[in-house]
Structures are given as structure tokens and as C-alpha cells.
XYZ file of C-alpha atoms in Angstrom:
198
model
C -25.970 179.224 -242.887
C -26.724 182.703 -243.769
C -28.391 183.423 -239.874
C -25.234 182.592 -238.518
C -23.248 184.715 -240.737
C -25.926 187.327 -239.952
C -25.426 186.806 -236.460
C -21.494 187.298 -236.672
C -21.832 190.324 -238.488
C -24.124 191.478 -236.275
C -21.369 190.517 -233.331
C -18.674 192.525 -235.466
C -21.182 195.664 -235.909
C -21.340 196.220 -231.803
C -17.682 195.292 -231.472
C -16.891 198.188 -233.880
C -19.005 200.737 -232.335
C -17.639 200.142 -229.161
C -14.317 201.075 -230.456
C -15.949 204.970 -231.924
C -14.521 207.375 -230.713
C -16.560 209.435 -228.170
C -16.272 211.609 -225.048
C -18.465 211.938 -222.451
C -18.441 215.810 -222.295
C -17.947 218.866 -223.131
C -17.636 222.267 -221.454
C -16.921 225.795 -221.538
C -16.386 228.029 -218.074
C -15.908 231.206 -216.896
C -12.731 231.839 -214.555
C -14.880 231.725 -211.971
C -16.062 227.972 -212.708
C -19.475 229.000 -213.956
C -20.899 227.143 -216.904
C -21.082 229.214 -220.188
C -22.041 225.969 -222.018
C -22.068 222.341 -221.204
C -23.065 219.222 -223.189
C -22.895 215.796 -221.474
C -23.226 212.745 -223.493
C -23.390 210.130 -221.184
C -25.439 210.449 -218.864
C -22.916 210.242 -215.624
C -24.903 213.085 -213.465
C -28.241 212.564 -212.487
C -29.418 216.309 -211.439
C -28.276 219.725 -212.375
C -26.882 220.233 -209.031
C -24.056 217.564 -209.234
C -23.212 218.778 -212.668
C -22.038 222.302 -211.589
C -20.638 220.483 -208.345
C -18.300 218.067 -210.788
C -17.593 221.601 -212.827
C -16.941 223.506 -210.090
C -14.252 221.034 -208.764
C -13.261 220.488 -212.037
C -12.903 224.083 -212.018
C -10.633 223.955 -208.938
C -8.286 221.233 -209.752
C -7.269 223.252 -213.453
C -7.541 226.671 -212.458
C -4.321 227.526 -211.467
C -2.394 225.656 -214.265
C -0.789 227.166 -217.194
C -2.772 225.428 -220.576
C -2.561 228.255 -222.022
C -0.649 227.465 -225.173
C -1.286 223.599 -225.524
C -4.252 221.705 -224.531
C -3.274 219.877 -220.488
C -4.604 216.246 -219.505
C -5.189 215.025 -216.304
C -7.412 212.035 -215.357
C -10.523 213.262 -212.726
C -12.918 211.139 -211.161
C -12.086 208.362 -213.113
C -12.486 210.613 -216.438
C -9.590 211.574 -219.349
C -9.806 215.497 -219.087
C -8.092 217.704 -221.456
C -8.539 221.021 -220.853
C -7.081 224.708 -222.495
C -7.592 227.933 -221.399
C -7.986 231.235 -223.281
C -8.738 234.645 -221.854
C -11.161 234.458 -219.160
C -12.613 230.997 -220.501
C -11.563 227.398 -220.404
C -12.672 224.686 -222.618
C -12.628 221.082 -221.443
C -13.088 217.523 -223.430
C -14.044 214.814 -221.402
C -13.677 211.514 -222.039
C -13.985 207.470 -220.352
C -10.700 206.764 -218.402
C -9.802 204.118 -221.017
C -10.464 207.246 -224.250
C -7.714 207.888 -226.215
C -5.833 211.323 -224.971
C -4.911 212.798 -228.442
C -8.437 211.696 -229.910
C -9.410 214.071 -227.062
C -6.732 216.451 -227.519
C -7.280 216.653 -231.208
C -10.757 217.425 -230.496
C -10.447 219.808 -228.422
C -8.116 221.634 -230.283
C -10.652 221.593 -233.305
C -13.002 223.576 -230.871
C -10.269 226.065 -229.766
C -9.126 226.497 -233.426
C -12.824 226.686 -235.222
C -13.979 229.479 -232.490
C -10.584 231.242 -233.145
C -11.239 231.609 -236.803
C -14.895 232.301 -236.477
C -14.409 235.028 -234.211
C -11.147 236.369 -235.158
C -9.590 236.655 -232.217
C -8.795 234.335 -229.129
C -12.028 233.444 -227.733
C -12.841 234.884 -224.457
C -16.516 235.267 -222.307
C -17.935 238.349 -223.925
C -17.039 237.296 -227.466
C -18.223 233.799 -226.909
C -21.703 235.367 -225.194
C -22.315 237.321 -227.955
C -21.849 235.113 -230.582
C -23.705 232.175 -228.684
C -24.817 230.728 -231.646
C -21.317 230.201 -232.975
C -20.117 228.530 -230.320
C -23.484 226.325 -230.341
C -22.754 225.770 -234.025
C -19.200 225.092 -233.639
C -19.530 222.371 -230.587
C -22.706 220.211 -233.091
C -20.184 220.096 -235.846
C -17.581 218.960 -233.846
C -19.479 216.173 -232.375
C -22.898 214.157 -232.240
C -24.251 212.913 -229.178
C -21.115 212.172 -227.965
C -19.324 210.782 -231.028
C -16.507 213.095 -232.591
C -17.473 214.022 -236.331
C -15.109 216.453 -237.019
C -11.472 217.483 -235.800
C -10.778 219.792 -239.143
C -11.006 223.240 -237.675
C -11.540 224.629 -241.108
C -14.127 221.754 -242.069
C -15.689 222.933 -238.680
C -15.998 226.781 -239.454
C -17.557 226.022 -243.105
C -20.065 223.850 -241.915
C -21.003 226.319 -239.046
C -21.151 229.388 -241.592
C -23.922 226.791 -243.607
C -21.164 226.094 -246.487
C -20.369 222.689 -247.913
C -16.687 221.005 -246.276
C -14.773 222.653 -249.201
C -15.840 226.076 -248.874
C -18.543 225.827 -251.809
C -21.731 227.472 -250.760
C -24.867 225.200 -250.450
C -28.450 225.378 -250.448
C -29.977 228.451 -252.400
C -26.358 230.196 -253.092
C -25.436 227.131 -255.172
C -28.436 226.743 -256.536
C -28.255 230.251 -257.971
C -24.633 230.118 -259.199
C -25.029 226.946 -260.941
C -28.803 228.421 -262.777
C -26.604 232.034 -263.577
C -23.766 229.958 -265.456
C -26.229 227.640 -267.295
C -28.100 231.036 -268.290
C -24.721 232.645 -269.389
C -24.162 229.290 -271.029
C -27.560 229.242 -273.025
C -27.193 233.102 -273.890
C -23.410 232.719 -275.508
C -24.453 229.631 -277.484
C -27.671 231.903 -278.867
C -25.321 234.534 -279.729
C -22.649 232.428 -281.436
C -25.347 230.674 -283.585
C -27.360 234.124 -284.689
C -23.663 235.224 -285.559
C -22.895 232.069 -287.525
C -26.381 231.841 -289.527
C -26.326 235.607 -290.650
């Protein structure tokens, strides 16, 4: 009895991750269609050379639209593709042809919003270049191999500037606040029984 109720949950378990939430890839180019960063989940290309080929026509197909303000769909080679530009740079979510378009849109606009805040201005080629490791940051919090994690913009900048979700600093910063109030703490309660025994 309990291996076949094993078994079905088992069943459930890969019929639920099917149903995750995930795109296929993610990109950032130049306005001349060259990659400033790429991550692709999947596995859909086989060689570096049809990569920038599917960029580059990817490149062609959005360039002259205006997603300037709002994040654009449009289904390519089979693939959900929301894309928004900004500056010289446009940012693109890709996801299966069957993918949800505002699960993609949402994420998406998590990147745009995260690298806006981070950088404090609209993100454009030189700012994202020299703050490489930002944008690096930004895209791992967002996502995981493909899976979304995050669409909170501001959840998004914390964890990339190594704070906890709410804002609270973590690792040695907490560590340190926490030890300097217990010290305060310990001193007061000294003081206040000195005071009361004299």
C-alpha cells in the first residue's frame, strides 16, 4: 500500500515541476545586436555560432520597434519573447511557446526595474559594462538555471547588494549589530544594579 502511494506522489512531484515556471533565456544586447550578456537555460543551441545567429535575428526582428516604455511580446522561432529596450541596450526574456507571457513579462520587468535602482539611472551599455557584476548579480537573483526565483525588483537589489529580502544586513554586519546591542544591554543592566546596591 504505501509503494503505491509512494509511487503517486512521486507521479504528482514531476507533474508539478513541469508546471514551474521557467524561461529558456535570457539576454542583454547592444543596438547593434551584439551580446553584452546571455544565459541560456535550455540547451536549444548547440555551438556559439548559432547562438549569436538566433541573437542577431532576434536582434533584427525587434530593433526597430518602440518597447521603450512597456516590455513588447512577440513569438520567434517557436519561442515567447518579451523584450524592452533602454538606451542603447535591450533586454529580452525568453520563454517555451506554451510559457506564460506576463510570468515572462513580470520577469523581465524585475530585471529592468532591479538594474534601474542599482544603478540609478536607466540602464544603458557603458553603465551596464562597468558595473558587470551588478548586472551578473541582478540576472542569478532573478532566476536559477532557468527557473524564475524572484520578480520583486526591490527583493532583487537587496539580495544583489548581499542584504537579507527585507533590507536587514546579513553575514558579519548582523552579526556585529546584534553582539553591540547585547553589549549595550549587559553594560546598562551593570550600571542599573551598581546604582541600586550603593
Amino acid at each position: 500500500v504505501w509503494v503505491a502511494a509512494l509511487a503517486r506522489r512521486a507521479r504528482s512531484l514531476r507533474m508539478d515541476a513541469g508546471n514551474i515556471p521557467s524561461i529558456k533565456s535570457l539576454l542583454v544586447l547592444d543596438s547593434d545586436g551584439k551580446r553584452i550578456i546571455s544565459r541560456y537555460y535550455k540547451g536549444e543551441f548547440a555551438s556559439l555560432a548559432e547562438e549569436t545567429a538566433f541573437e542577431k535575428k532576434l536582434s533584427d526582428k525587434t530593433i526597430r520597434t518602440n518597447a521603450k516604455n512597456e516590455a513588447e511580446i512577440v513569438m520567434f522561432d517557436n519561442m515567447v519573447t518579451v523584450y524592452r529596450n533602454s538606451a542603447d541596450v535591450w533586454f529580452y526574456v525568453i520563454g517555451h511557446h506554451a510559457e506564460n507571457e506576463l510570468i515572462l513579462v513580470a520577469a523581465l520587468t524585475a530585471l529592468y526595474d532591479a538594474l534601474t535602482s542599482v544603478l540609478r539611472q536607466a540602464p544603458d551599455k557603458r553603465a551596464l559594462m562597468d558595473n558587470f557584476d551588478v548586472l551578473l548579480l541582478c540576472i542569478d537573483e532573478l532566476c536559477d538555471g532557468g527557473v524564475i526565483l524572484e520578480t520583486d525588483p526591490t527583493t532583487i537589489v537587496n539580495r544583489a547588494g548581499m542584504k537579507g529580502s527585507d533590507g536587514a544586513p546579513t553575514g558579519p554586519e548582523a552579526a556585529f549589530t546584534e553582539q553591540s546591542f547585547n553589549n549595550m544591554f549587559a553594560s546598562a543592566r551593570e550600571q542599573l544594579a551598581r546604582s541600586l546596591l550603593k
